[in-house]
PDB file of C-alpha atoms in Angstrom:
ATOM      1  CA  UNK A   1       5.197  20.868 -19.760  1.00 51.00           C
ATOM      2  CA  UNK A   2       1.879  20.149 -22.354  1.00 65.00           C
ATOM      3  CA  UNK A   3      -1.206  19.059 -20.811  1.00 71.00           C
ATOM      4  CA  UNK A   4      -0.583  15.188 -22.374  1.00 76.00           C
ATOM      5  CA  UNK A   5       2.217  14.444 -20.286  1.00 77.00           C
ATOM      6  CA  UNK A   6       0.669  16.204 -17.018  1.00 76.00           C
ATOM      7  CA  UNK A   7      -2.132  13.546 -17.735  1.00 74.00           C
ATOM      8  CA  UNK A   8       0.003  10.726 -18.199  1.00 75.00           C
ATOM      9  CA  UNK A   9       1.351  11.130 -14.869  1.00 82.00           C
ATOM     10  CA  UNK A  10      -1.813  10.156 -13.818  1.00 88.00           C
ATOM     11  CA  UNK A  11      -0.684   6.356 -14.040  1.00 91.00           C
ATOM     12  CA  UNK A  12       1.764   6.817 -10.994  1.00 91.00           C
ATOM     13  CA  UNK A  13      -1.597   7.444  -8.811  1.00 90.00           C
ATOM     14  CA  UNK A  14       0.123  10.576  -7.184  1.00 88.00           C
ATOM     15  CA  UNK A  15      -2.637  10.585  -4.152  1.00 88.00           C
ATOM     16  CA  UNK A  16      -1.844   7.211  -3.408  1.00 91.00           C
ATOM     17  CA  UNK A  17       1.837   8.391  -3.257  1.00 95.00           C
ATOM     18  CA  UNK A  18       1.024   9.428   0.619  1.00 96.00           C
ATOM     19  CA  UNK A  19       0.936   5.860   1.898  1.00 97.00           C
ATOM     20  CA  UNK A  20       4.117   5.444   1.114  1.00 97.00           C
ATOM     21  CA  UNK A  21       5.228   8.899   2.577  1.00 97.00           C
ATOM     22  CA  UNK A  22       3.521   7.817   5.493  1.00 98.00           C
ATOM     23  CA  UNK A  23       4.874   4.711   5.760  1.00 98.00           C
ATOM     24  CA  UNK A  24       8.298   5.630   5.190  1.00 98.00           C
ATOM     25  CA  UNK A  25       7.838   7.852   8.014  1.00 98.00           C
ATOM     26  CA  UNK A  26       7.396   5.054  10.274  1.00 98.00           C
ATOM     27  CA  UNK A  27      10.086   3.503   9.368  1.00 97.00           C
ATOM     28  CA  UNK A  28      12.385   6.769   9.922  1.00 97.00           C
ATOM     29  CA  UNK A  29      10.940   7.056  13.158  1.00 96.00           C
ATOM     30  CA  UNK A  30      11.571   3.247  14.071  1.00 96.00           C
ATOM     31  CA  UNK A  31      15.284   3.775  13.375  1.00 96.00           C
ATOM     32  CA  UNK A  32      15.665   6.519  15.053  1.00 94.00           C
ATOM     33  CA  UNK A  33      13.872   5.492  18.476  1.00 91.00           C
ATOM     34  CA  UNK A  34      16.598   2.561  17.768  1.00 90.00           C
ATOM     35  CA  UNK A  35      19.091   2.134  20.308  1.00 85.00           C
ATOM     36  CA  UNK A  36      22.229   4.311  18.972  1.00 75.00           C
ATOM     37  CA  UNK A  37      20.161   5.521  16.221  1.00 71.00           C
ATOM     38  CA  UNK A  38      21.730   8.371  14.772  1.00 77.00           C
ATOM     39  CA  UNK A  39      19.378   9.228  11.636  1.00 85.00           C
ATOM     40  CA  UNK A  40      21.857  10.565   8.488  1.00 91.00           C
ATOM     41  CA  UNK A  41      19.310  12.628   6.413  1.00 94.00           C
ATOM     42  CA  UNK A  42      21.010  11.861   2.861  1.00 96.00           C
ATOM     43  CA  UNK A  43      20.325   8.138   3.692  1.00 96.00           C
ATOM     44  CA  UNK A  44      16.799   8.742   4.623  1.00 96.00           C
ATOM     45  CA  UNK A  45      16.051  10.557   1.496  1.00 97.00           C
ATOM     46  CA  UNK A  46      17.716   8.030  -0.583  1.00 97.00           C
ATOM     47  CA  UNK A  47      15.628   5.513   0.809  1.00 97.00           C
ATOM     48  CA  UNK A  48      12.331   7.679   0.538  1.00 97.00           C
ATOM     49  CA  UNK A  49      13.047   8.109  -3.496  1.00 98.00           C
ATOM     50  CA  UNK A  50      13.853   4.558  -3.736  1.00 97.00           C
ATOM     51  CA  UNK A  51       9.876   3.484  -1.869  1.00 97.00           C
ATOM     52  CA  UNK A  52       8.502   6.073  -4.357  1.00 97.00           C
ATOM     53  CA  UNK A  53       9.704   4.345  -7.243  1.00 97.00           C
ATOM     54  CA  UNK A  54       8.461   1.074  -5.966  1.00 97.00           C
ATOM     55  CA  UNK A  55       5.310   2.520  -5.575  1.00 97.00           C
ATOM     56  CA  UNK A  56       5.507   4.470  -8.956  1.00 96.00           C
ATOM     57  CA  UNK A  57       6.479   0.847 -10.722  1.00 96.00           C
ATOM     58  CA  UNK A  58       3.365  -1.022  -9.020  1.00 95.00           C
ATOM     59  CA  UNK A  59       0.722   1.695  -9.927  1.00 95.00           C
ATOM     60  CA  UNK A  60       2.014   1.970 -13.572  1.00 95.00           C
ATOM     61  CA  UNK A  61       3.096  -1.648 -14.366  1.00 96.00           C
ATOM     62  CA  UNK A  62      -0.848  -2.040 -12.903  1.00 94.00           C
ATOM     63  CA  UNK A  63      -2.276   0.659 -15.367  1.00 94.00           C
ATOM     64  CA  UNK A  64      -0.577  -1.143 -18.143  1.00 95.00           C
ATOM     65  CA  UNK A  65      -1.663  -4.652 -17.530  1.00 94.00           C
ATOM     66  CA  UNK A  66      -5.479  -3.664 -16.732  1.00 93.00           C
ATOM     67  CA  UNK A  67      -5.640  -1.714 -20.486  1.00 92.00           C
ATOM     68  CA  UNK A  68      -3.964  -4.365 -22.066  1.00 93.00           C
ATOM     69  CA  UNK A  69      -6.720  -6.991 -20.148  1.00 92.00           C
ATOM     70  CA  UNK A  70      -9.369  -4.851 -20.980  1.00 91.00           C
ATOM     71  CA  UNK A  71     -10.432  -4.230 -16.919  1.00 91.00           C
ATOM     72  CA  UNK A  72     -10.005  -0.581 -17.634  1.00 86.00           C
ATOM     73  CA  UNK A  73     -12.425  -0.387 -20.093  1.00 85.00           C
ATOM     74  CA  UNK A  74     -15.397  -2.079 -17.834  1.00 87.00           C
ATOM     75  CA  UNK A  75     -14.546  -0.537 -14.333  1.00 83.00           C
ATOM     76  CA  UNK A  76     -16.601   2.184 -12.699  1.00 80.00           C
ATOM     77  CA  UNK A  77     -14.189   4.570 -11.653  1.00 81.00           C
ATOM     78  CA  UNK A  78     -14.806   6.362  -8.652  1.00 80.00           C
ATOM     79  CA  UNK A  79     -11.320   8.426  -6.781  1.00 78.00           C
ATOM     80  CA  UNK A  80     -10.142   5.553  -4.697  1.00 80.00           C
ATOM     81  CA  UNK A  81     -11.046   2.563  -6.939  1.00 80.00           C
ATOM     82  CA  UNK A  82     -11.202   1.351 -10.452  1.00 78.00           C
ATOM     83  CA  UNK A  83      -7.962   2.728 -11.685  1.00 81.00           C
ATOM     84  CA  UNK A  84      -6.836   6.240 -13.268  1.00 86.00           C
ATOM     85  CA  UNK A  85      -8.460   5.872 -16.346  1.00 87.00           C
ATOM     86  CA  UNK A  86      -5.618   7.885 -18.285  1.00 90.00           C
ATOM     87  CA  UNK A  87      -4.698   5.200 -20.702  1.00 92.00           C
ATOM     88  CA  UNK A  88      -8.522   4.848 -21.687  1.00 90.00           C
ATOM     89  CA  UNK A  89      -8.483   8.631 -22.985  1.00 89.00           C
ATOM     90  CA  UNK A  90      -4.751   8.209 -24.263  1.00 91.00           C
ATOM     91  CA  UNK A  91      -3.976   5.111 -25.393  1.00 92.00           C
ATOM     92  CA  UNK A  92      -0.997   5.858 -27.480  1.00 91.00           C
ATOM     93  CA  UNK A  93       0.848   5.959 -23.700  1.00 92.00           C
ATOM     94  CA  UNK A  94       0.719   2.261 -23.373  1.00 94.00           C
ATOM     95  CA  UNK A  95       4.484   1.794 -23.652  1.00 94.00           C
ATOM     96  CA  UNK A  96       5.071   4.547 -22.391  1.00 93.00           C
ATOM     97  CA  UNK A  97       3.565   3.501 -18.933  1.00 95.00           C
ATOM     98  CA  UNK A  98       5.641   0.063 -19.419  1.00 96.00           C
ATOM     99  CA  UNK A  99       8.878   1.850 -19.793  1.00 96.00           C
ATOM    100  CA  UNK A 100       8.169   4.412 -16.489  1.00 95.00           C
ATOM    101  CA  UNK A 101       6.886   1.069 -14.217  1.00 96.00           C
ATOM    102  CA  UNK A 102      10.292  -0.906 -15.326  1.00 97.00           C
ATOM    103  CA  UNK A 103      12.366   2.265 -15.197  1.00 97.00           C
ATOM    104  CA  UNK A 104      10.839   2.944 -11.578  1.00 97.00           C
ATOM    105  CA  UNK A 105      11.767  -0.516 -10.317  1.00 97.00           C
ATOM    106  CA  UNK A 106      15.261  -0.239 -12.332  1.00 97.00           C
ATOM    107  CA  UNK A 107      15.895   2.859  -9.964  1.00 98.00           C
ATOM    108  CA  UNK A 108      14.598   1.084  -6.537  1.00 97.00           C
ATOM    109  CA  UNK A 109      16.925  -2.090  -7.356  1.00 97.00           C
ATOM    110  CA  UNK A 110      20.036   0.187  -7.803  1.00 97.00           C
ATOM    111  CA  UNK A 111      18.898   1.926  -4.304  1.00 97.00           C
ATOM    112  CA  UNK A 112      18.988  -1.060  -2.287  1.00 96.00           C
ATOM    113  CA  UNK A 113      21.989  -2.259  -4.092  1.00 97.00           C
ATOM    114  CA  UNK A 114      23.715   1.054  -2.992  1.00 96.00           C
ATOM    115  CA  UNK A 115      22.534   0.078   0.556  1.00 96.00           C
ATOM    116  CA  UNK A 116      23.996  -3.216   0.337  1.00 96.00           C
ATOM    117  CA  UNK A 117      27.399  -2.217  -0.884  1.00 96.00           C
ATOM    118  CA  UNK A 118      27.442   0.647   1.677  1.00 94.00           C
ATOM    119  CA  UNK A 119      26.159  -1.546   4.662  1.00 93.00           C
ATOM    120  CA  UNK A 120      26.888  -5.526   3.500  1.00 95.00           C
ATOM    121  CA  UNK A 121      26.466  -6.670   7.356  1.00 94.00           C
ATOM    122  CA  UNK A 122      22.485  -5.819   5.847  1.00 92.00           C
ATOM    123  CA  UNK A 123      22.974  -8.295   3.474  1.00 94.00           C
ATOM    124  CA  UNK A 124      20.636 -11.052   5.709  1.00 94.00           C
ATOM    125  CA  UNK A 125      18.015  -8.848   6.783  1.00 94.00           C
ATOM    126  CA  UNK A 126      18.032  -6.169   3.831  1.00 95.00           C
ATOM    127  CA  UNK A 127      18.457  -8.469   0.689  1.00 95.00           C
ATOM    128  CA  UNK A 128      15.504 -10.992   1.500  1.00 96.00           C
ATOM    129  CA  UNK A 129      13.134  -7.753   2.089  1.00 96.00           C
ATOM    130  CA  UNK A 130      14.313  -6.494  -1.279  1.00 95.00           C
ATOM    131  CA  UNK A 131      13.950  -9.659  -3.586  1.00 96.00           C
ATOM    132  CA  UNK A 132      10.225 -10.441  -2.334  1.00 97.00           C
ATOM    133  CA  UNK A 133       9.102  -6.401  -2.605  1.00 96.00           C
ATOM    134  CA  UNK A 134      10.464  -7.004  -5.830  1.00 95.00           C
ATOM    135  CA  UNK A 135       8.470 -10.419  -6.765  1.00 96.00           C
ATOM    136  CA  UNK A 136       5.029  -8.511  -5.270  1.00 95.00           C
ATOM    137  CA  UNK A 137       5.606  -5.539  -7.423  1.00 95.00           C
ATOM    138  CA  UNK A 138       6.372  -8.199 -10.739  1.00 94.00           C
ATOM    139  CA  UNK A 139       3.357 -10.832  -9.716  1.00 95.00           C
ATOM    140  CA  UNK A 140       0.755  -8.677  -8.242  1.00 94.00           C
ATOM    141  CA  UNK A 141      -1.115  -7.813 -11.415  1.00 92.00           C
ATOM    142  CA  UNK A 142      -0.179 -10.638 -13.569  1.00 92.00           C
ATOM    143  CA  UNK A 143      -0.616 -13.629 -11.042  1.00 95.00           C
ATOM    144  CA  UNK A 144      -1.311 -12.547  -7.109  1.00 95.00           C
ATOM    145  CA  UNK A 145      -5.054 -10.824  -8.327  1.00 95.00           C
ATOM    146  CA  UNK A 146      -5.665 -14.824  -9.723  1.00 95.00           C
ATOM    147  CA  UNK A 147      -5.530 -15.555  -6.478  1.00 96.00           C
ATOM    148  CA  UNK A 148      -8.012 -14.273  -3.720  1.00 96.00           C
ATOM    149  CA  UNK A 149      -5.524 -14.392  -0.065  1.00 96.00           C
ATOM    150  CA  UNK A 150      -2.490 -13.562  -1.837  1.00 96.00           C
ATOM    151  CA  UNK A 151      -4.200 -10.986  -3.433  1.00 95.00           C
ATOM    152  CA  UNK A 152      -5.459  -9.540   0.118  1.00 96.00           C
ATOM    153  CA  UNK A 153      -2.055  -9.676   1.909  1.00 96.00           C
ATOM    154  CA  UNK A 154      -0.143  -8.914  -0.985  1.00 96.00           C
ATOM    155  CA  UNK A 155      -0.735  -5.082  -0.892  1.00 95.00           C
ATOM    156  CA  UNK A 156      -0.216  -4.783   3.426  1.00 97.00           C
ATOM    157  CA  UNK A 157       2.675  -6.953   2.939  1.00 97.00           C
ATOM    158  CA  UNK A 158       4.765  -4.240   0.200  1.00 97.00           C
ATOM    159  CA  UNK A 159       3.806  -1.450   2.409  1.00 97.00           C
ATOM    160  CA  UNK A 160       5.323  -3.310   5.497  1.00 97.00           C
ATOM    161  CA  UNK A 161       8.626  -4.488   3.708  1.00 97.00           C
ATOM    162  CA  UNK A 162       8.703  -0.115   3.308  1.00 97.00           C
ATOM    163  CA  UNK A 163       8.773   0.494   6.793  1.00 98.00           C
ATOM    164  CA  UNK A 164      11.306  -2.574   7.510  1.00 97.00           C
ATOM    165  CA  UNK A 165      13.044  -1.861   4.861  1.00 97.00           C
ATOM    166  CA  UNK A 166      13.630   1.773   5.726  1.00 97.00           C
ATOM    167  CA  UNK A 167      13.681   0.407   9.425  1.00 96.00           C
ATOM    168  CA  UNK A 168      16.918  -2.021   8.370  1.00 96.00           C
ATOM    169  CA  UNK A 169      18.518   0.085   5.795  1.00 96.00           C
ATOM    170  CA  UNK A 170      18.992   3.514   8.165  1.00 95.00           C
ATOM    171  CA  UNK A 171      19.652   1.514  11.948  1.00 94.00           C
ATOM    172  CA  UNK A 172      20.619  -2.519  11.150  1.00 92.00           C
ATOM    173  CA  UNK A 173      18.011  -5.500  11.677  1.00 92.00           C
ATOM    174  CA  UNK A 174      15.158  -4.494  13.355  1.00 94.00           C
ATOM    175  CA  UNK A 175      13.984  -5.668  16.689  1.00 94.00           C
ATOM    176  CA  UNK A 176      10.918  -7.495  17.897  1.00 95.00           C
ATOM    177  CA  UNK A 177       8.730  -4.022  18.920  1.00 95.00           C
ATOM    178  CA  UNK A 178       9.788  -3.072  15.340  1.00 96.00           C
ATOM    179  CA  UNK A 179       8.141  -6.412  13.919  1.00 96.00           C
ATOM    180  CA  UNK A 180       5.328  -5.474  16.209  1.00 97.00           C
ATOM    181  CA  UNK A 181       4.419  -2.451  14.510  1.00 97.00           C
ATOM    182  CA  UNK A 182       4.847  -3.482  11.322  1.00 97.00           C
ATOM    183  CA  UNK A 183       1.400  -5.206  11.930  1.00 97.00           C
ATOM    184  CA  UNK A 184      -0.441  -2.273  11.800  1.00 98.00           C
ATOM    185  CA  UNK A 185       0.169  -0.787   8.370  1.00 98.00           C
ATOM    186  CA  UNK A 186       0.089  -4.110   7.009  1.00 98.00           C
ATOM    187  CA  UNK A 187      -3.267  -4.766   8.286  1.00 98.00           C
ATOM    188  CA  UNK A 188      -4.477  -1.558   7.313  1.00 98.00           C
ATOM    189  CA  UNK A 189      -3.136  -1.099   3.521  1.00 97.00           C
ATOM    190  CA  UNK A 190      -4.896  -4.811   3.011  1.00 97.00           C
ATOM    191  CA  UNK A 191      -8.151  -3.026   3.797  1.00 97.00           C
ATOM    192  CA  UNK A 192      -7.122  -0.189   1.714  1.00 94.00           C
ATOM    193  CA  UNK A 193      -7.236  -2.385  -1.375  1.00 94.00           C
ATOM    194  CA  UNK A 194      -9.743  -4.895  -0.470  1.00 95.00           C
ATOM    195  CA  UNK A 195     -12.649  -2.476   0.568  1.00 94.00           C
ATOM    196  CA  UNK A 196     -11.296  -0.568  -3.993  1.00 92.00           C
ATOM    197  CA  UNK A 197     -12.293  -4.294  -4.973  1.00 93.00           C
ATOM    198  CA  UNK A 198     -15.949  -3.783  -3.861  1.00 92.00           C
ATOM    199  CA  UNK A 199     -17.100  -1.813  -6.974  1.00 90.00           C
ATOM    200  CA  UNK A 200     -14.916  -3.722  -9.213  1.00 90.00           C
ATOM    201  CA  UNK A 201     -16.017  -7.042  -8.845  1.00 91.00           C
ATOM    202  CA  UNK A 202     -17.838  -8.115 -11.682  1.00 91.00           C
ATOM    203  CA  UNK A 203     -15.521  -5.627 -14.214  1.00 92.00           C
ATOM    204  CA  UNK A 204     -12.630  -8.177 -12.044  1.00 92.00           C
ATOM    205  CA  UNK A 205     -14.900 -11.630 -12.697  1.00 92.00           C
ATOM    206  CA  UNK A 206     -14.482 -10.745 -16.301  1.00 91.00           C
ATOM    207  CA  UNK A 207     -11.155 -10.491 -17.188  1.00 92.00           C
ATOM    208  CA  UNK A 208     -10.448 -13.415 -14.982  1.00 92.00           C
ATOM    209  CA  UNK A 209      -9.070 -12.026 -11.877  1.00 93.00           C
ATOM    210  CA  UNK A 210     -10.184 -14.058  -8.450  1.00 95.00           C
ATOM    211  CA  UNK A 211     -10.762 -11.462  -5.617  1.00 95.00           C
ATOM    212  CA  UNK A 212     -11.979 -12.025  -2.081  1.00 96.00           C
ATOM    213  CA  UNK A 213     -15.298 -10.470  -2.761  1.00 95.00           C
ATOM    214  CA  UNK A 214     -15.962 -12.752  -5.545  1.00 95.00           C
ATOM    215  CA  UNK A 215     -14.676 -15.307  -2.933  1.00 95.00           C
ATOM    216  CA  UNK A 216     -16.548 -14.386   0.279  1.00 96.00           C
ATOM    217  CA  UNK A 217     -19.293 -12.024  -1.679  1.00 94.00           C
ATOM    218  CA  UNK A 218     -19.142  -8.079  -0.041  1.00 92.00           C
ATOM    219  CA  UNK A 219     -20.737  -9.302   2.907  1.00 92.00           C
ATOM    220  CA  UNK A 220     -18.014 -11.681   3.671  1.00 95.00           C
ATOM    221  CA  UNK A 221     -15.289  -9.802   2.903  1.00 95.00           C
ATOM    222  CA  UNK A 222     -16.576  -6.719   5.545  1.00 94.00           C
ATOM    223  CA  UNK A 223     -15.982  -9.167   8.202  1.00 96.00           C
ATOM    224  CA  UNK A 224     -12.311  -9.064   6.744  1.00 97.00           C
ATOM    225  CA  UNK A 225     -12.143  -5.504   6.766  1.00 97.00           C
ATOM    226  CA  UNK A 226     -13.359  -5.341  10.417  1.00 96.00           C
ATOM    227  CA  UNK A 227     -11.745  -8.078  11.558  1.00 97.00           C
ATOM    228  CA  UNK A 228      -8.386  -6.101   9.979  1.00 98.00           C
ATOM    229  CA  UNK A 229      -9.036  -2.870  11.308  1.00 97.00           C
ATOM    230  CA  UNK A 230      -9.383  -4.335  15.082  1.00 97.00           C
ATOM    231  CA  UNK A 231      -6.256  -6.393  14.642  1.00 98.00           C
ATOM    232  CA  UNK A 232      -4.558  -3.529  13.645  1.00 98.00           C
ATOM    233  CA  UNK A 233      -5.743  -0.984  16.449  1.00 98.00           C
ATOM    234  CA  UNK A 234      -5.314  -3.799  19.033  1.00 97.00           C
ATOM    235  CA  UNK A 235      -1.957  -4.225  17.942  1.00 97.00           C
ATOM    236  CA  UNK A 236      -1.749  -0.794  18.923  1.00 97.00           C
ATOM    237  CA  UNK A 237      -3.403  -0.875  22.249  1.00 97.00           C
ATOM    238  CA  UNK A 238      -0.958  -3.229  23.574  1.00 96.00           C
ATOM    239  CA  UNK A 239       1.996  -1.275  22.017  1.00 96.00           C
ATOM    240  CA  UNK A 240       0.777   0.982  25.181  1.00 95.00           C
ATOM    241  CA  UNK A 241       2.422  -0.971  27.179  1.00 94.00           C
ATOM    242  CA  UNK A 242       5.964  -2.013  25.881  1.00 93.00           C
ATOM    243  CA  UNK A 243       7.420   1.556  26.639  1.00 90.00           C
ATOM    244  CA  UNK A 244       9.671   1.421  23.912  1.00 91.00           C
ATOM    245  CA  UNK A 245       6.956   1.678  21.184  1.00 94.00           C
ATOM    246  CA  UNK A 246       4.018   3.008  23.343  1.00 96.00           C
ATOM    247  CA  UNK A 247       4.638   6.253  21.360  1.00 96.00           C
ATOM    248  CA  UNK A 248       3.135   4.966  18.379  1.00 97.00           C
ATOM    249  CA  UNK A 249       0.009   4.373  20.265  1.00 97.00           C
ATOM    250  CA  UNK A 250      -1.304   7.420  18.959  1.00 98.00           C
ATOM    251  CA  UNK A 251      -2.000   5.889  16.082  1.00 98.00           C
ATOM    252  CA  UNK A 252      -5.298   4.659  18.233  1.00 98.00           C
ATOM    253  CA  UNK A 253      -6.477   8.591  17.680  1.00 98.00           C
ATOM    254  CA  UNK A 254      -7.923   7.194  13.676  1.00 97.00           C
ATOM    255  CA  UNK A 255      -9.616   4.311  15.473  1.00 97.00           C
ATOM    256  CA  UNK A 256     -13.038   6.562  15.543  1.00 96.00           C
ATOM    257  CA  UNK A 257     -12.733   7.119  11.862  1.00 96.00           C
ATOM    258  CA  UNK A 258     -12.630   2.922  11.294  1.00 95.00           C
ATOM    259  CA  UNK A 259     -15.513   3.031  13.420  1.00 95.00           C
ATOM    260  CA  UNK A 260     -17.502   5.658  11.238  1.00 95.00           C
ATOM    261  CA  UNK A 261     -16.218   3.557   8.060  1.00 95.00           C
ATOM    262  CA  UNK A 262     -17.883   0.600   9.495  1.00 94.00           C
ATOM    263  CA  UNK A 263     -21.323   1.994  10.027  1.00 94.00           C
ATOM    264  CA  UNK A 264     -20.662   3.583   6.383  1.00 93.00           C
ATOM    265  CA  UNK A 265     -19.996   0.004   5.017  1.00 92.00           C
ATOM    266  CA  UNK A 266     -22.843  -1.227   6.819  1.00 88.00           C
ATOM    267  CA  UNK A 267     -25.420   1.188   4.408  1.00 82.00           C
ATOM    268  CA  UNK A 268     -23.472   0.546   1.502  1.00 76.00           C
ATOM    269  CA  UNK A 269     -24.397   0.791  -1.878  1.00 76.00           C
ATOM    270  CA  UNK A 270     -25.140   4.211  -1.078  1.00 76.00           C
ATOM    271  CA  UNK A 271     -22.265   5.219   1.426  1.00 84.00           C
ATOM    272  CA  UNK A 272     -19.656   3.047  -0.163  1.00 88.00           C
ATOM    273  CA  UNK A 273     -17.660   6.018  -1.755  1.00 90.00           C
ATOM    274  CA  UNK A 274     -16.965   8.016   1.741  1.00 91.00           C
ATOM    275  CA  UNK A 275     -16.725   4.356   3.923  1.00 92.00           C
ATOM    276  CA  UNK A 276     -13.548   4.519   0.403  1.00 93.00           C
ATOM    277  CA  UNK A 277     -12.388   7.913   1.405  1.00 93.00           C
ATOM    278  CA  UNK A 278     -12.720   7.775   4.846  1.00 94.00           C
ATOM    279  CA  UNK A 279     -10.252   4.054   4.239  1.00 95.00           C
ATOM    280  CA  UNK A 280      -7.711   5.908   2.528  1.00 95.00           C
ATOM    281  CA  UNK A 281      -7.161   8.753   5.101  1.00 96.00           C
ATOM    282  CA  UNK A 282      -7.003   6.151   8.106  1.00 97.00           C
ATOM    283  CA  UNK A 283      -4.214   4.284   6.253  1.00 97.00           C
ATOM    284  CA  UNK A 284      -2.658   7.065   5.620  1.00 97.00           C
ATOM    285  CA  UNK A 285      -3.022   9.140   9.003  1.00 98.00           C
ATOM    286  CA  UNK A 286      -2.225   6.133  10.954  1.00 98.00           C
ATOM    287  CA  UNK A 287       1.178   5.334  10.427  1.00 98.00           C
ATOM    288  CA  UNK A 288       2.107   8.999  10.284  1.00 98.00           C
ATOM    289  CA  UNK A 289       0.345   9.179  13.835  1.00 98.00           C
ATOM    290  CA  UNK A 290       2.710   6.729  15.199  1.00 98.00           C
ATOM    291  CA  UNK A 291       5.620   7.657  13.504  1.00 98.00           C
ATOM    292  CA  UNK A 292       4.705  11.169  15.476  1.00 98.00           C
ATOM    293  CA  UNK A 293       4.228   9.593  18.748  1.00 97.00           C
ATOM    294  CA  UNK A 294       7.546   7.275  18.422  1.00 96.00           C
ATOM    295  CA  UNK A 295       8.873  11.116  17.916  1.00 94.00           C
ATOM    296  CA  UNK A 296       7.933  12.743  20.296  1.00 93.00           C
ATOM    297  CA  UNK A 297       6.663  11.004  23.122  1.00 85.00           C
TER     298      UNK A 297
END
């Protein structure tokens, strides 16, 4: 394996690849906390492959368009914003990248399709979920960044569509403590992408896209970001109290970290990059904290 195609990888975003572990993990745990869940592994892994090759399709169908628009060649790259960079130092890769993000969502479509034939009672609940993950993973670059709320909810809403998705497709439609829950990763992988746009936004203004910072200014758009991140852990507090989902109140154990993030944001320019890293691990850690507590507890 040479060292060029190790470093085209780098357009799937492999760190970013935990979210949707994480997520996915939720969703496994949702359906099998299900009433007459009985979780059949080959299912569960079939569905896991099939949310990394949505993922896999978004990340490099972005890549592409942002080197074609030129963003990649004015953004400050930094490890959780700003893009990989790879197709800057290897151009040649351009349709390369196309053919993996269209191959990727090529290989999620036939998954759910495999779920449908298997399971067509799904076909109400499964089918919609399918058809707008599909449109956000299409429209995100080329039409939802033109457009500052879509652009915010776009990104929570694909990651939530994983954990109903993998909620519906391994234990039927899912039921209202399921919905519930759902709020929380949502929430949280909005802030995940909204708090990357802060270095980005004039390298954004210039190839046209419309983000909420631009919008609201950085300022602004922190209120967002907190306003998110309680929505999200009170969402959790008062899961505490439906017993069938009060598991996934430990979740609330990542609320100190939002907290940190928040007095990092706060002294931003110069703590902007851990208030980023410290994002990523609480979107990450969260979900997998209540799929742990819907587990065990």
């Amino acid at each position: 394996m040479n060292n060029e195609f190790l470093a085209w990888l780098g357009v799937a975003r492999g760190r970013f690849l935990l979210l949707t572990l994480s997520c996915v993990a939720l969703g496994i745990a949702l359906a099998a906390s299900a009433p007459g869940g009985e979780l059949v592994i080959g299912e569960a892994v079939l569905v896991l492959l099939g949310a990394l090759a949505a993922h896999v399709a978004v990340n490099a169908l972005n890549e592409w368009g942002d080197y074609r628009s030129g963003l990649d060649l004015q953004t400050r790259r930094t490890a959780f914003s700003g893009g990989s960079g790879t197709l800057v130092v290897l151009p040649h890769l351009l349709r390369r990248t196309l053919l993996l993000g269209l191959g990727c969502l090529l290989f999620c479509v036939l998954i759910g399709l495999f779920f449908l034939l298997r399971k067509p009672q799904l076909l109400s609940s499964l089918a919609p979920l399918g058809v707008v993950g599909l449109l956000l993973v299409v429209g995100y670059t080329p039409w939802l960044t033109r457009h500052p709320w879509l652009c915010l909810f776009a990104p929570g809403l694909g990651f939530a569509l994983m954990v109903l998705g993998t909620r519906i497709a391994l234990a039927g439609p899912p039921s209202a403590g399921d919905l519930w829950l759902t709020l929380t990763p949502l929430l949280l992988c909005n802030n995940l992408l909204l708090l990357a746009q802060f270095p980005d936004v004039e390298a954004d203004r210039a190839v046209g896209r419309r983000t909420l910072p631009m919008r609201l200014g950085c300022d602004g758009a922190l209120w967002v970001v907190i306003g998110q991140w309680l929505l999200a852990y009170g969402a959790l507090l008062l899961a505490l109290y439906q017993a069938e989902i009060s598991g996934a109140g430990l979740g609330l154990l990542c609320l100190p970290l939002a907290l940190r993030a928040t007095w990092l944001l706060w002294h931003r320019p110069q703590r902007l990059l851990p208030a980023l890293g410290l994002n990523a691990a609480i979107s990450v850690a969260t979900p997998l904290l209540m799929a742990l507590g819907l587990t065990i507890l």
